PDB file of C-alpha atoms in Angstrom:
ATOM      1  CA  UNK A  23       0.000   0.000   0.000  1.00  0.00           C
ATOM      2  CA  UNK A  24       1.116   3.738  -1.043  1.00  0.00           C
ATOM      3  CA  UNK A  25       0.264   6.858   0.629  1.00  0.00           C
ATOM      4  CA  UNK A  26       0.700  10.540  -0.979  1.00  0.00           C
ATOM      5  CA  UNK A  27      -0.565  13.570   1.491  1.00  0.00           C
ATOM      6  CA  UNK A  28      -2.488  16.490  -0.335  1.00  0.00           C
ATOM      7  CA  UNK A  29      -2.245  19.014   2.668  1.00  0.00           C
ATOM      8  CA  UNK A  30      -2.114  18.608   6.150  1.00  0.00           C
ATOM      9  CA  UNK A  31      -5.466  16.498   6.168  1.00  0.00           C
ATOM     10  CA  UNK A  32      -6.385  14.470   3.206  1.00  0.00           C
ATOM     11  CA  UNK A  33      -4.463  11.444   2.196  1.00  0.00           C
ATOM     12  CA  UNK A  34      -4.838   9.060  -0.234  1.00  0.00           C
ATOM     13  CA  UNK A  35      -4.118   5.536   0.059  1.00  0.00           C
ATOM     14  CA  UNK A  36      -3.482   3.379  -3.126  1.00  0.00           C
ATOM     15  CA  UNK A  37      -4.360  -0.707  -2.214  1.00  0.00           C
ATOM     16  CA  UNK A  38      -2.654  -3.610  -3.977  1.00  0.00           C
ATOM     17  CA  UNK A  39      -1.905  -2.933  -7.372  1.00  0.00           C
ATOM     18  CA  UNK A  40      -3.658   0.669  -6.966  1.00  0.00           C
ATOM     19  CA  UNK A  41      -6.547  -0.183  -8.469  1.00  0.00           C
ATOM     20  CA  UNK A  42      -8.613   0.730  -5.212  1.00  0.00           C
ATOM     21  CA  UNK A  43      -7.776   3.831  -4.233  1.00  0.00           C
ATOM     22  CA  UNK A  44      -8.617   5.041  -0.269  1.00  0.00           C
ATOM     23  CA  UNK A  45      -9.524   8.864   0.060  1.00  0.00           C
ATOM     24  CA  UNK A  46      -8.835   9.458   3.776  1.00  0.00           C
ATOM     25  CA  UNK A  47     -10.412  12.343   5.632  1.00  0.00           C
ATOM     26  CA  UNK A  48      -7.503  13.182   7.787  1.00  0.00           C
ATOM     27  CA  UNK A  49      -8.550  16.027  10.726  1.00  0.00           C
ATOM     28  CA  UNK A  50      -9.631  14.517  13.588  1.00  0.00           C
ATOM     29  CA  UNK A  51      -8.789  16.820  15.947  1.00  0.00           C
ATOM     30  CA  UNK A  52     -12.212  18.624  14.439  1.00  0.00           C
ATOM     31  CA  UNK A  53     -13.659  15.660  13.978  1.00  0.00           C
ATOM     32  CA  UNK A  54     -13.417  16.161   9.844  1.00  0.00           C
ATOM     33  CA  UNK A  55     -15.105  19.670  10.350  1.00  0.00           C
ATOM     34  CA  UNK A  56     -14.285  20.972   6.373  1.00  0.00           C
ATOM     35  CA  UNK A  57     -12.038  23.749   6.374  1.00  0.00           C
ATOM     36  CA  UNK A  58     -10.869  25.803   3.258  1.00  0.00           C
ATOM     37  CA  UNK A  59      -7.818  24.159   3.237  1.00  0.00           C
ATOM     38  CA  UNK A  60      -9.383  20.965   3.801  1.00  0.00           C
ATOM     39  CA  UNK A  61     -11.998  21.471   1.392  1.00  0.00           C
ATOM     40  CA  UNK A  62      -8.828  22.362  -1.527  1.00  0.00           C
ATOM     41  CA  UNK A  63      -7.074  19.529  -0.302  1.00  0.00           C
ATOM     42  CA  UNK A  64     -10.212  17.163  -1.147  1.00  0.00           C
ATOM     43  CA  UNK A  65     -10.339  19.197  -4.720  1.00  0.00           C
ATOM     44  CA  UNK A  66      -6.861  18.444  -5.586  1.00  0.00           C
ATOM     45  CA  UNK A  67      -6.882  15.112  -4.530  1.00  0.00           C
ATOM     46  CA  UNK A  68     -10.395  14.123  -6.445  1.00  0.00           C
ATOM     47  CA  UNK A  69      -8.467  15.824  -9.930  1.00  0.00           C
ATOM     48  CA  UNK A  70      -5.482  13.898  -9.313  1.00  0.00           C
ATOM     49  CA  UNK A  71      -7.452  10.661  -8.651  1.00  0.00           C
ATOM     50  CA  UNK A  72      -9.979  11.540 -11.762  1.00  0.00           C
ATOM     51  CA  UNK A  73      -6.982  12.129 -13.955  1.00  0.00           C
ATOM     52  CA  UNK A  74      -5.203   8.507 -12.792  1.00  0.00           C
ATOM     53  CA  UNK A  75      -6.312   5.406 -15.408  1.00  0.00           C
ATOM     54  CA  UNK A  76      -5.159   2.619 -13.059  1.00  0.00           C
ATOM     55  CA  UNK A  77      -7.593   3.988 -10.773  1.00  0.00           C
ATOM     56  CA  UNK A  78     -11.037   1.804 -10.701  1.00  0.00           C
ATOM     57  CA  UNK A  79     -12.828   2.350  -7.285  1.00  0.00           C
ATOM     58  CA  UNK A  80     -12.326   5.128  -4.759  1.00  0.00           C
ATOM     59  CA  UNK A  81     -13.768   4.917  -1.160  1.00  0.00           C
ATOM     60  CA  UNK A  82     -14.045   7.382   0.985  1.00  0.00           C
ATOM     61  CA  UNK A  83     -13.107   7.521   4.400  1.00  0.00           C
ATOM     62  CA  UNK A  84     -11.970   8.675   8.247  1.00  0.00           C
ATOM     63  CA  UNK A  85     -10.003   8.644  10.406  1.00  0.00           C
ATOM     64  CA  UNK A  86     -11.575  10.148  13.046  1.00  0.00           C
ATOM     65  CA  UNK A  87     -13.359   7.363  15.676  1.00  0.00           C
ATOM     66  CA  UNK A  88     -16.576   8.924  16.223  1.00  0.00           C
ATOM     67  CA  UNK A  89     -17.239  10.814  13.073  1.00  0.00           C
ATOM     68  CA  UNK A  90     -17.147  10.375   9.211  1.00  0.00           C
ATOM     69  CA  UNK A  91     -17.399  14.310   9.133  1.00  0.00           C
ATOM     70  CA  UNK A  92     -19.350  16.799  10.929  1.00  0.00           C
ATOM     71  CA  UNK A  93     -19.969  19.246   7.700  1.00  0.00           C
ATOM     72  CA  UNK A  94     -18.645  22.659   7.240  1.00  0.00           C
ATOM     73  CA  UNK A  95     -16.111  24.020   9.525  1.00  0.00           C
ATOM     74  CA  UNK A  96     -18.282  26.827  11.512  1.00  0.00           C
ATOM     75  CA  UNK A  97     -15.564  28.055  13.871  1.00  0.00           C
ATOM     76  CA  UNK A  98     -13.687  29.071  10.703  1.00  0.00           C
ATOM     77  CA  UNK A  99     -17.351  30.230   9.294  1.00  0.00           C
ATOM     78  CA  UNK A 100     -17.888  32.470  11.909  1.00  0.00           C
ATOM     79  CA  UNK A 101     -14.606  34.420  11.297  1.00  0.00           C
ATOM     80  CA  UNK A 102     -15.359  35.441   7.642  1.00  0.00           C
ATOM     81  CA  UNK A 103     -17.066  38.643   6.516  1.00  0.00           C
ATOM     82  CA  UNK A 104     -19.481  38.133   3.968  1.00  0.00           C
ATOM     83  CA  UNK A 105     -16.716  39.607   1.653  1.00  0.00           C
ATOM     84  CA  UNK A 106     -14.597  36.736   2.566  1.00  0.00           C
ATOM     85  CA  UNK A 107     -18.012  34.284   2.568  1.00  0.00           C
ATOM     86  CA  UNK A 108     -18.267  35.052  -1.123  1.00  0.00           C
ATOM     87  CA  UNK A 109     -14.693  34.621  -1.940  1.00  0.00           C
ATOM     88  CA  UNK A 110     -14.522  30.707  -0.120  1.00  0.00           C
ATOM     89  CA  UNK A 111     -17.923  29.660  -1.528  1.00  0.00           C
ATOM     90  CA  UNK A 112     -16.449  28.271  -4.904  1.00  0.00           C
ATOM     91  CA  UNK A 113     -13.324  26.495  -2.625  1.00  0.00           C
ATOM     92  CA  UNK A 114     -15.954  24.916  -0.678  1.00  0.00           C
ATOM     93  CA  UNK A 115     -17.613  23.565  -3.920  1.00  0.00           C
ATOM     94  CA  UNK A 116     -14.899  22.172  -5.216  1.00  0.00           C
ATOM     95  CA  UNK A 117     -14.482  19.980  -2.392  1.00  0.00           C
ATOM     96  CA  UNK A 118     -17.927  18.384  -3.063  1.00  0.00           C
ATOM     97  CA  UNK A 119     -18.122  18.546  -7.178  1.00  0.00           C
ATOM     98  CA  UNK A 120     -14.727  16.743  -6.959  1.00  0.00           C
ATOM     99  CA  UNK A 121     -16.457  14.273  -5.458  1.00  0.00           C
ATOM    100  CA  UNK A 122     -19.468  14.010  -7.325  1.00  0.00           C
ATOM    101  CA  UNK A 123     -17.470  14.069 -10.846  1.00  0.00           C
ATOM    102  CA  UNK A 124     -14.776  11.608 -10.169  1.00  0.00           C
ATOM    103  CA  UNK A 125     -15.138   8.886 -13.464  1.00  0.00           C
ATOM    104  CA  UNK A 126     -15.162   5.570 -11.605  1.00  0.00           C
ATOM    105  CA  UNK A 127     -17.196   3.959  -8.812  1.00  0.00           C
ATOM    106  CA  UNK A 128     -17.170   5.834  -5.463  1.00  0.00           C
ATOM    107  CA  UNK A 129     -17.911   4.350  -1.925  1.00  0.00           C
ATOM    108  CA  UNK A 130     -18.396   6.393   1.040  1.00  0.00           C
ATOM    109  CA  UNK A 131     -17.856   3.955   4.065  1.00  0.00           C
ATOM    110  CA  UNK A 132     -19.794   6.532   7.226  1.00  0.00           C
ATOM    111  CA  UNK A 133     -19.334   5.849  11.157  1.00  0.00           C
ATOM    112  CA  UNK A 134     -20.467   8.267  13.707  1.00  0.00           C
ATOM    113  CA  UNK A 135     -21.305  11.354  12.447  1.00  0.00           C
ATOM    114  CA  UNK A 136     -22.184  12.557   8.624  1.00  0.00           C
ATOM    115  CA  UNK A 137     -24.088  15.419   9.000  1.00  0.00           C
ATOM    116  CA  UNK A 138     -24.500  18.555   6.879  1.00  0.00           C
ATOM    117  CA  UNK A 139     -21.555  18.740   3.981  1.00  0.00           C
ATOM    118  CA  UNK A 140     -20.344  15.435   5.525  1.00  0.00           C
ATOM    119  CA  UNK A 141     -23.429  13.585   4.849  1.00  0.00           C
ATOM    120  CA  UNK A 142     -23.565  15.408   1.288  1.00  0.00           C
ATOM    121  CA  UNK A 143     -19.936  13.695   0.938  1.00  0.00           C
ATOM    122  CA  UNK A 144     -21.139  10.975   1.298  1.00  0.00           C
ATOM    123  CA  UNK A 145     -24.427  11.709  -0.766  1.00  0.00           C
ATOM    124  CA  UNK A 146     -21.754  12.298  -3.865  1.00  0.00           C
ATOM    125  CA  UNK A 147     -20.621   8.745  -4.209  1.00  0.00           C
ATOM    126  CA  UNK A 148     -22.571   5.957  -5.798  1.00  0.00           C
ATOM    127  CA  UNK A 149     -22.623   3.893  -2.626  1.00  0.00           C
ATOM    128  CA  UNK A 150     -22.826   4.686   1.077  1.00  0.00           C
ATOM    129  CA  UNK A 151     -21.921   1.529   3.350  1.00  0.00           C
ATOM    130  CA  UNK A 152     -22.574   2.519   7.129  1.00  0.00           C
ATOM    131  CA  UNK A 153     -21.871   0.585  10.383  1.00  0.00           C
ATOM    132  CA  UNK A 154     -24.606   0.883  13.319  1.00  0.00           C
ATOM    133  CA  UNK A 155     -22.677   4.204  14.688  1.00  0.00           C
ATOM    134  CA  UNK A 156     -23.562   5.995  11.893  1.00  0.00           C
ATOM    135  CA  UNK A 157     -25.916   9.174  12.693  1.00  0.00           C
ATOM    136  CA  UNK A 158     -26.715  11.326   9.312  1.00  0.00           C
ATOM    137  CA  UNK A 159     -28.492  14.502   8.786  1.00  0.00           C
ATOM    138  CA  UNK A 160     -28.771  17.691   6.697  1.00  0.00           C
ATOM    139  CA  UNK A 161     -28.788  20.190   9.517  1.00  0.00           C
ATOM    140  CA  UNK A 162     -28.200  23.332   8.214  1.00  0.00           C
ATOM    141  CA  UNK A 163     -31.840  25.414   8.295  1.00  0.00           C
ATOM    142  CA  UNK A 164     -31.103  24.854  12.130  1.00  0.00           C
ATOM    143  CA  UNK A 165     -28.015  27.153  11.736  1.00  0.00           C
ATOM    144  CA  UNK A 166     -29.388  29.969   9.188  1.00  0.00           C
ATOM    145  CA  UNK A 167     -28.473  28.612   5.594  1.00  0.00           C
ATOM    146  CA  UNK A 168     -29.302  26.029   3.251  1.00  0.00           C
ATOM    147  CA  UNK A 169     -27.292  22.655   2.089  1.00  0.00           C
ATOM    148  CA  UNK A 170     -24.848  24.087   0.217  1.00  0.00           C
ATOM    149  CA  UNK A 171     -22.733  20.625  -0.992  1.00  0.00           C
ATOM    150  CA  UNK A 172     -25.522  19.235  -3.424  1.00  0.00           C
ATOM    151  CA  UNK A 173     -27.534  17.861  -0.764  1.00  0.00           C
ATOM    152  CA  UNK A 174     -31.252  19.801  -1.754  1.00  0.00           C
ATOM    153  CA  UNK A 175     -30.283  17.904  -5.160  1.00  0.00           C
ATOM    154  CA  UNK A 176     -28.987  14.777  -3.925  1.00  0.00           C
ATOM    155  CA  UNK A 177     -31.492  13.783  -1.464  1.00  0.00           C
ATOM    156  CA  UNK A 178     -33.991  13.637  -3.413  1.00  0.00           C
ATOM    157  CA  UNK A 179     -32.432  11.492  -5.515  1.00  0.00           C
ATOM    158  CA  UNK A 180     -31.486   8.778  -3.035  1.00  0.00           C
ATOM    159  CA  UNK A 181     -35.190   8.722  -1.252  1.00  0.00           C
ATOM    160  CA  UNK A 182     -37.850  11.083  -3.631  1.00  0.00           C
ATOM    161  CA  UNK A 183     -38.413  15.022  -2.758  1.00  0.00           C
ATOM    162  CA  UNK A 184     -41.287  14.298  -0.198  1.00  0.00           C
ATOM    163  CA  UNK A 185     -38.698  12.760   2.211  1.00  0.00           C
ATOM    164  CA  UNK A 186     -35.757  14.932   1.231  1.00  0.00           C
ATOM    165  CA  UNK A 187     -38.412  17.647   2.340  1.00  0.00           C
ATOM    166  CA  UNK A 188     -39.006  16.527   5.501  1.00  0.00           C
ATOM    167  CA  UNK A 189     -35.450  15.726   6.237  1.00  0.00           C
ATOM    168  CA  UNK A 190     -34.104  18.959   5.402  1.00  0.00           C
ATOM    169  CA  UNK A 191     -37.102  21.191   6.867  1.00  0.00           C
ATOM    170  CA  UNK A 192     -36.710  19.432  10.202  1.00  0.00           C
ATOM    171  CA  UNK A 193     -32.769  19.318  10.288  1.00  0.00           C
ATOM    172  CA  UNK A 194     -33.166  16.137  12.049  1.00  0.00           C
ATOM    173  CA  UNK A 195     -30.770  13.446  12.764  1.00  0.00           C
ATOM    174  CA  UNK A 196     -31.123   9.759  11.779  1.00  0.00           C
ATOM    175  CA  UNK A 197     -29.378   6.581  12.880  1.00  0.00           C
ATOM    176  CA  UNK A 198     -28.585   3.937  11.122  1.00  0.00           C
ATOM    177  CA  UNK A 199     -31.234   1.547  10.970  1.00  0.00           C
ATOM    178  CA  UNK A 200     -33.409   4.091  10.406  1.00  0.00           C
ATOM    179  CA  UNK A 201     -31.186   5.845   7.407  1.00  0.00           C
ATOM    180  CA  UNK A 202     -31.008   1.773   5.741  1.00  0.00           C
ATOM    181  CA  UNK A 203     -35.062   1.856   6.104  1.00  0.00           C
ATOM    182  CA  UNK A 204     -34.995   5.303   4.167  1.00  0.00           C
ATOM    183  CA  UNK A 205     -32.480   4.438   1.930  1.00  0.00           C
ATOM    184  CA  UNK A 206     -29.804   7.104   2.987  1.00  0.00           C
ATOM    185  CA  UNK A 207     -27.172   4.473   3.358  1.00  0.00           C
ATOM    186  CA  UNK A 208     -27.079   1.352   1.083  1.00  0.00           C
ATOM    187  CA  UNK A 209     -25.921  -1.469   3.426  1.00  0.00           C
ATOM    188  CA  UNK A 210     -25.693  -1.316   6.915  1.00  0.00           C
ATOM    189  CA  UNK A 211     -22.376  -3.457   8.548  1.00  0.00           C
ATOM    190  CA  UNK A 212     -21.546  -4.070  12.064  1.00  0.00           C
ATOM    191  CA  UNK A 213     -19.692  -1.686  14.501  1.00  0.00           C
ATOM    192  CA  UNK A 214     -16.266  -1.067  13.114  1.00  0.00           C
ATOM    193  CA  UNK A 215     -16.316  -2.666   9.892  1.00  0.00           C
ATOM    194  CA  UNK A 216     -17.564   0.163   7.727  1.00  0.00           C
ATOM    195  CA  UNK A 217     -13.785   0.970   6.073  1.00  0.00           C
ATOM    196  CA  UNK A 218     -13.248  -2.665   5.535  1.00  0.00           C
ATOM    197  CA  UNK A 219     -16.459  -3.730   4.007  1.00  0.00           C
ATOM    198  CA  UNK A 220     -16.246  -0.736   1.601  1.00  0.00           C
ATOM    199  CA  UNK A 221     -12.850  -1.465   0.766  1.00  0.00           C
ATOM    200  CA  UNK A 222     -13.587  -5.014  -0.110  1.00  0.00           C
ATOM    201  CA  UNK A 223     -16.499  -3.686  -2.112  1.00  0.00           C
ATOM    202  CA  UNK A 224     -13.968  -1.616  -3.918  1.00  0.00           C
ATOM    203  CA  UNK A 225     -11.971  -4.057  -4.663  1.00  0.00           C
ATOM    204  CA  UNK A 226     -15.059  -6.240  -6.351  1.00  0.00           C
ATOM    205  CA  UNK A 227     -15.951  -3.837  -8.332  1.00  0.00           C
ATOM    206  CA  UNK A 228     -12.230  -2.993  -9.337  1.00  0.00           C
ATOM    207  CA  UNK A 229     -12.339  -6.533 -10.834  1.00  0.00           C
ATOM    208  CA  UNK A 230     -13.816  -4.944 -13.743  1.00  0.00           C
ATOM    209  CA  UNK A 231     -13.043  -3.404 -16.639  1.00  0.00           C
ATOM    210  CA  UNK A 232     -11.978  -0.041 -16.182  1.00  0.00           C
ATOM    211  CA  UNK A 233     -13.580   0.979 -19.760  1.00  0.00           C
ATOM    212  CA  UNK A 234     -16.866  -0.178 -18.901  1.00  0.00           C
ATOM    213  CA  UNK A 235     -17.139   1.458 -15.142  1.00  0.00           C
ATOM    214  CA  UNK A 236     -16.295   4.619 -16.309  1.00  0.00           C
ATOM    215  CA  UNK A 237     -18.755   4.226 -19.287  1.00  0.00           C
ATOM    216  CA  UNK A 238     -21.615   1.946 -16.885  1.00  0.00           C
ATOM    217  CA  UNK A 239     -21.027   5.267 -14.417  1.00  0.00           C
ATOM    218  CA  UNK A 240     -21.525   7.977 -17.137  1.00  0.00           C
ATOM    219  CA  UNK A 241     -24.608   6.222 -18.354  1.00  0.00           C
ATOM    220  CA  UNK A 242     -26.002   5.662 -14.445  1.00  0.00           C
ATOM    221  CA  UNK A 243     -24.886   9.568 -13.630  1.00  0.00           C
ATOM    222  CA  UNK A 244     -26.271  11.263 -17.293  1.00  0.00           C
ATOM    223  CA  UNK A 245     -29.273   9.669 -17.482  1.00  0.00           C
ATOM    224  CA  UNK A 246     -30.519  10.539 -13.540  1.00  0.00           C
ATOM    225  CA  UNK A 247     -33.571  12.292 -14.139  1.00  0.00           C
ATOM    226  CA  UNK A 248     -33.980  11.918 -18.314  1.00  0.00           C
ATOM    227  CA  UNK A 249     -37.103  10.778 -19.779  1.00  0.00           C
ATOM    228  CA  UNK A 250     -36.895   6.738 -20.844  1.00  0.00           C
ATOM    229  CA  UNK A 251     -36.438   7.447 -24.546  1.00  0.00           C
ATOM    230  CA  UNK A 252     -33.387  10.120 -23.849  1.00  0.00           C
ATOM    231  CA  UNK A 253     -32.043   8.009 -21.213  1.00  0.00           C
ATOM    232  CA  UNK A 254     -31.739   4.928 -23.599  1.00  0.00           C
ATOM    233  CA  UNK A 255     -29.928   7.333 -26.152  1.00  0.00           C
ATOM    234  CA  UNK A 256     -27.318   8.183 -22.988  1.00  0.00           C
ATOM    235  CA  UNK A 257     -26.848   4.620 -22.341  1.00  0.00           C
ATOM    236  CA  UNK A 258     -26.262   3.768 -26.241  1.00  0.00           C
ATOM    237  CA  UNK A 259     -23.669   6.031 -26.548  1.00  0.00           C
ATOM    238  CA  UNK A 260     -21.938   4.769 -23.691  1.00  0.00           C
ATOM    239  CA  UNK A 261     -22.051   1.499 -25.155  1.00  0.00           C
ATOM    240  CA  UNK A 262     -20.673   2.152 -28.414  1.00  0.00           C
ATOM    241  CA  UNK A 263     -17.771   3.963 -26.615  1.00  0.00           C
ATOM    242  CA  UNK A 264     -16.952   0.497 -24.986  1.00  0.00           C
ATOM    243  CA  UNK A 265     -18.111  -1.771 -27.728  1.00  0.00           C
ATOM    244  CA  UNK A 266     -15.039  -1.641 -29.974  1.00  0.00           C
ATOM    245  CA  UNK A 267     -12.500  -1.317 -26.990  1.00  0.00           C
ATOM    246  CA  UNK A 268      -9.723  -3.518 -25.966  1.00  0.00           C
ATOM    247  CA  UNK A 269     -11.386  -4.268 -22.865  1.00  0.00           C
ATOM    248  CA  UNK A 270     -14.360  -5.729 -24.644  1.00  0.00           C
ATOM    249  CA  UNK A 271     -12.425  -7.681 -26.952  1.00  0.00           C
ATOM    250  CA  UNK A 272     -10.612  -9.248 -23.738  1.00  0.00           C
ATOM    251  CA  UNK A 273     -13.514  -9.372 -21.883  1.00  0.00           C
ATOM    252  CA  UNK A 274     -15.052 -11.711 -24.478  1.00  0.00           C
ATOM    253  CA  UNK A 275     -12.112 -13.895 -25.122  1.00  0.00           C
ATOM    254  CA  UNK A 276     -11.412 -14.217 -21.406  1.00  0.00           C
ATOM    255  CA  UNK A 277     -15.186 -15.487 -20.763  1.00  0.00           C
ATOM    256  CA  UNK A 278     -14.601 -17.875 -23.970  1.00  0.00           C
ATOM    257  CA  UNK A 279     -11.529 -19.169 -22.538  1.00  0.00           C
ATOM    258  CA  UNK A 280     -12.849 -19.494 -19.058  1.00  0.00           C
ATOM    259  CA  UNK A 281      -9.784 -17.700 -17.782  1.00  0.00           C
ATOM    260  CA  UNK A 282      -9.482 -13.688 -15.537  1.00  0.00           C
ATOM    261  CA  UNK A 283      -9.262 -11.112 -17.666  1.00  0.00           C
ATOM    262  CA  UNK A 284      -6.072  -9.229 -18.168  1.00  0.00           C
ATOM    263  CA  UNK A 285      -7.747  -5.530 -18.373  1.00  0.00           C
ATOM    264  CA  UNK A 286      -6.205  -3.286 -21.191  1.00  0.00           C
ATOM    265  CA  UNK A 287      -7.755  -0.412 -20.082  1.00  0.00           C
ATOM    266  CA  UNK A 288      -8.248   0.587 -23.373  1.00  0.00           C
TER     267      UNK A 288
END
């Protein structure tokens, strides 16, 4: 296993043959509160990850024991004129769009607390896996503003506007075997095993070909909220950029000659 810092407190972690790479939240001494540095940090490392073609999975994670991330770092809020509000609003997006837009398969593995721009962290990947610490929330009408990290948008993606609604108008706080009845997490692990269950899950899907997840993910992530006939043009295209690829072509003969593939990535 590698390790390259970006800052003082994200890291990334590159498993095995770096297929699987680890995005580590990395400031627990504010429990993964998101900073402006942090929140560049997370930018930076999302590009560099984005930009990497031996990269097939990325889960997100923390090191902190009793949170995942507690949102937005209001101590540092509270400091800024609305000058200086203005001026960190597109830093703090980047943190959360680098997220969202990275090419391949994304994982958020939550325990403790994911609330406000932590939960919406979490909201950008494709699959949350929580243990039975996990306590997640959009909180921020209770503080004066709005979700600001994609979560009025997200939300109602994962569990239909009605409940978005009523999650984000109450600010309230939900535990874990509440968020897998709702559907804010996708599978629900024991105490402790978050990280490694998500990890493994990474490494499943990393399997694959690295052509068709980035293609299967474009389809999936383009065709959110198209009508059936558009959506079925999104997903053609996809396939014909796959269709004709080296991975196909190795795909095929690998399942022919009952042997593992040997990705080209091409």
């Amino acid at each position: 296993m590698s390790e390259e810092r970006y800052g003082e407190f994200v890291l990334v972690r590159r498993h095995g043959d770096g297929h699987v790479a680890e995005l580590v939240l990395d400031r627990p001494k504010a429990m993964n509160a998101v900073s402006t540095e942090m929140a560049r940090s997370i930018a930076g490392a999302c590009a560099a990850l984005g930009a990497d073609s031996g990269v097939r999975a990325v889960v997100l994670t923390s090191t902190h024991e009793r949170a995942f991330c507690v949102g937005a770092d209001l101590k540092e809020r509270n400091s800024f004129s609305d000058a200086e509000l203005v001026r960190q609003r597109p830093v703090a997006r980047g943190a959360y769009t680098g997220v969202l837009e990275l090419p391949v398969p994304t994982i958020a593995a939550v325990h403790g607390f994911a609330l406000g721009g932590g939960f919406e962290l979490a909201l950008a990947c494709d699959v949350i896996v929580a243990d039975r610490t996990a306590v997640v929330g959009l909180p921020e009408v209770s503080v004066g503003v709005i979700p600001g990290g994609g979560g009025t948008q997200l939300l109602p993606r994962r569990v239909g506007a009605a409940r978005a609604a009523e999650l984000i108008f109450t600010a309230r706080r939900v535990e874990a075997a509440e968020a897998r009845e709702l559907g804010l997490v996708d599978e629900l692990v024991e105490q402790g095993r978050a990280r490694e269950e998500a990890l493994a899950l990474g490494a499943r899907i990393a399997a694959n070909s690295p052509v068709g997840l980035r293609a299967a993910k474009r389809a999936l992530r383009l065709g959110q909220g198209l009508d059936l006939r558009a959506g079925l043009e999104v997903e053609d295209a996809a396939w014909r950029a796959v269709a004709f690829s080296g991975d196909r072509a190795e795909g095929v003969a690998a399942f022919n000659e009952k042997r593992k593939p040997e990705w080209p990535g091409e």
